JSON list of C-alpha atoms in Angstrom, two decimals:
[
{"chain": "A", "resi": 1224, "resn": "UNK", "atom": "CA", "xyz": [1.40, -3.63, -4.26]},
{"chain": "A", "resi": 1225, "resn": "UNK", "atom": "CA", "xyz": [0.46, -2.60, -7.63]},
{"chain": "A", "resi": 1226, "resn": "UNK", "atom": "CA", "xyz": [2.52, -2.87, -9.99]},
{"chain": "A", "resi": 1227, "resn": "UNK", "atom": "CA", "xyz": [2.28, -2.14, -13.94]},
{"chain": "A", "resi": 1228, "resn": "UNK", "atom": "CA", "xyz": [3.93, -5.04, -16.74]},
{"chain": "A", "resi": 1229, "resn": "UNK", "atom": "CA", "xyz": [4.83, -3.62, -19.99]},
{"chain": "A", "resi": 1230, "resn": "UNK", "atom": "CA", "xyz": [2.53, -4.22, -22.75]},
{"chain": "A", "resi": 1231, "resn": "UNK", "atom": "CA", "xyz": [-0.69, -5.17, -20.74]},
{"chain": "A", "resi": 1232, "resn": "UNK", "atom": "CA", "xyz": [-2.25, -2.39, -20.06]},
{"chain": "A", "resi": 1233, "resn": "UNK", "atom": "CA", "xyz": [-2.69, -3.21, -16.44]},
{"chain": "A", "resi": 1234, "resn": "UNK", "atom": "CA", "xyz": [-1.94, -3.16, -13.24]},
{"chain": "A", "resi": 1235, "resn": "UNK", "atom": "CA", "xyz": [-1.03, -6.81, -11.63]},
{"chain": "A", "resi": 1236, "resn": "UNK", "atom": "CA", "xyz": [-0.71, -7.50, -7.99]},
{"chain": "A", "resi": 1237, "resn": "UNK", "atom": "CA", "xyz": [2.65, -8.78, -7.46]},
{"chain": "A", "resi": 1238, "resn": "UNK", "atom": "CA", "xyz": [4.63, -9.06, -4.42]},
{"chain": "A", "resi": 1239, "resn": "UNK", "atom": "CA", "xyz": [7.49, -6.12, -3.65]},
{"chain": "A", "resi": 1240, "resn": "UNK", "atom": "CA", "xyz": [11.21, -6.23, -4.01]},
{"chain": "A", "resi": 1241, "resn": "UNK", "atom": "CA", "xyz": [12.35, -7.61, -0.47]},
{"chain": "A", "resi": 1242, "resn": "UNK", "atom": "CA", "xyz": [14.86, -5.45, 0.42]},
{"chain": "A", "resi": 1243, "resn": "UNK", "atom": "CA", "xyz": [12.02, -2.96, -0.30]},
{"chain": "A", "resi": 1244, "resn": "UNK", "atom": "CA", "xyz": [11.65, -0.04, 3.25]},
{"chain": "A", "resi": 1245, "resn": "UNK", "atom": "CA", "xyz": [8.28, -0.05, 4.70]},
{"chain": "A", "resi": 1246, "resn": "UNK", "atom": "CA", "xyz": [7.30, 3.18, 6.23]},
{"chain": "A", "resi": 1247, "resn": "UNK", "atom": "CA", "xyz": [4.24, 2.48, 8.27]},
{"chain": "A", "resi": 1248, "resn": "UNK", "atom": "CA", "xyz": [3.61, 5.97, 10.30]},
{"chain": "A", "resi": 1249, "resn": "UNK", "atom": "CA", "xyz": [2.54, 4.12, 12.95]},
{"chain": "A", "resi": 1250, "resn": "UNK", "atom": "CA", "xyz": [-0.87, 2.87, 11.05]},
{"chain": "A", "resi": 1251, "resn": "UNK", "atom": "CA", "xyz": [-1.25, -0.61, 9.23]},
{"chain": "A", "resi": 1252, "resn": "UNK", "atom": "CA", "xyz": [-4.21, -2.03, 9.06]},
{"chain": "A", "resi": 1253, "resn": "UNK", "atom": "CA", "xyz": [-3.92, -5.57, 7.26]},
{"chain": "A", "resi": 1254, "resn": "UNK", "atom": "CA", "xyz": [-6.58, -7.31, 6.06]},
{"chain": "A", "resi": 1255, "resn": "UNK", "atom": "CA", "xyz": [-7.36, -11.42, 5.74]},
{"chain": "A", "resi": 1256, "resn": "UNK", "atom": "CA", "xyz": [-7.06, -12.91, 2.03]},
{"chain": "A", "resi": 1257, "resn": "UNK", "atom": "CA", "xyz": [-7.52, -16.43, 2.08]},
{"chain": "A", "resi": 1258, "resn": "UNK", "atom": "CA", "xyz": [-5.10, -17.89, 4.62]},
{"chain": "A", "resi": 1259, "resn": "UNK", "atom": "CA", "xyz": [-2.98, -14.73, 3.50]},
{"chain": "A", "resi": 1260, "resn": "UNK", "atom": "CA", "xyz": [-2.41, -11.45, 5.85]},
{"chain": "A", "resi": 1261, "resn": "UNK", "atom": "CA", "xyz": [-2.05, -8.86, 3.32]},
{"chain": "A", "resi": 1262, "resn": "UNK", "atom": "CA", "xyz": [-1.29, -5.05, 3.73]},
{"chain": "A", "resi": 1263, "resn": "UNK", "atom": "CA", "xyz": [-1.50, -3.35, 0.58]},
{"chain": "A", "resi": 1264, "resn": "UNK", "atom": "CA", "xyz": [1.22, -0.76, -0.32]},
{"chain": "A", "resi": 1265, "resn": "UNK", "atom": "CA", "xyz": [2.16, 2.18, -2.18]},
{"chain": "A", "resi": 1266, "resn": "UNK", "atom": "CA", "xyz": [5.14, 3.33, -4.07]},
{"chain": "A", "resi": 1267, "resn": "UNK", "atom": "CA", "xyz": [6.67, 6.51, -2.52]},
{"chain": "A", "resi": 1268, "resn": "UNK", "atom": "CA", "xyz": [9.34, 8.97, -2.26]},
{"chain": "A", "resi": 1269, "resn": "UNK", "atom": "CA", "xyz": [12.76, 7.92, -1.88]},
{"chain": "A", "resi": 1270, "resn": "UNK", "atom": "CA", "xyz": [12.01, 4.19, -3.00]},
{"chain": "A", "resi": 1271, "resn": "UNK", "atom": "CA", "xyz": [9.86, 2.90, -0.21]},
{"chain": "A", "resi": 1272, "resn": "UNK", "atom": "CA", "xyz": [6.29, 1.80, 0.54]},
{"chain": "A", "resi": 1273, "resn": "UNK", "atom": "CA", "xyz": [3.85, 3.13, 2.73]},
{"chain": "A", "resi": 1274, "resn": "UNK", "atom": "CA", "xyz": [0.34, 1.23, 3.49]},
{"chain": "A", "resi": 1275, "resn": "UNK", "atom": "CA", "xyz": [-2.70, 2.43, 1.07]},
{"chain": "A", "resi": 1276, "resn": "UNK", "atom": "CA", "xyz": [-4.84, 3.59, 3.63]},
{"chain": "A", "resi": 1277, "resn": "UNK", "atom": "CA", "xyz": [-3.47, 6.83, 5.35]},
{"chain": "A", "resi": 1278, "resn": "UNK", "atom": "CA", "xyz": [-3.15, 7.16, 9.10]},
{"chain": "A", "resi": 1279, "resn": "UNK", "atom": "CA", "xyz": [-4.89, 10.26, 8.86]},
{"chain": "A", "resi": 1280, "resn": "UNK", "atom": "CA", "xyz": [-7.37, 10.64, 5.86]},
{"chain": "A", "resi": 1281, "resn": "UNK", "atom": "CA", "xyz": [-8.84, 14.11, 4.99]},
{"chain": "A", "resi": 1282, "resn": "UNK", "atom": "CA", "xyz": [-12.69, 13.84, 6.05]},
{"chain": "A", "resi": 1283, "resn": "UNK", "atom": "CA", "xyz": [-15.54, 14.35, 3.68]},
{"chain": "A", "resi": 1284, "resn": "UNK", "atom": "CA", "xyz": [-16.56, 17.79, 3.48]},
{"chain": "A", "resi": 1285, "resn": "UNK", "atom": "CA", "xyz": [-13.99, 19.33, 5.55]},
{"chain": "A", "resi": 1286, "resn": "UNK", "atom": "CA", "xyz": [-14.01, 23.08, 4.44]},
{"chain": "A", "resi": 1287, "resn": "UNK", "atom": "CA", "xyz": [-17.94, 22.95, 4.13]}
]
């Protein structure tokens, strides 16, 4: 999860709150970091997380 520190101007990778909801739709796909399995997240509504990647992406070009 991204999140953003005061005063640096960036965004740091830092692990989420643990009592933080998970809403997965059905759709992780985690990927292999080191000896790490990582899904990254996404603040949303209501104060949970869903994965980055959604289940069910607009395509390319769709209303061409």
């Amino acid at each position: 999860m991204l999140r953003h520190r005061p005063g640096d101007g960036a965004g740091i990778a830092l692990p989420p709150d643990p009592d933080a909801r998970l809403v997965t739709r059905d759709h992780v796909r985690p990927q292999w970091q080191g000896d790490d399995l990582v899904l990254s997240a996404t603040p949303a509504l209501g104060d949970t997380l869903v994965p980055f990647e959604a289940p069910d992406p607009t395509p390319c070009c769709a209303d061409h």
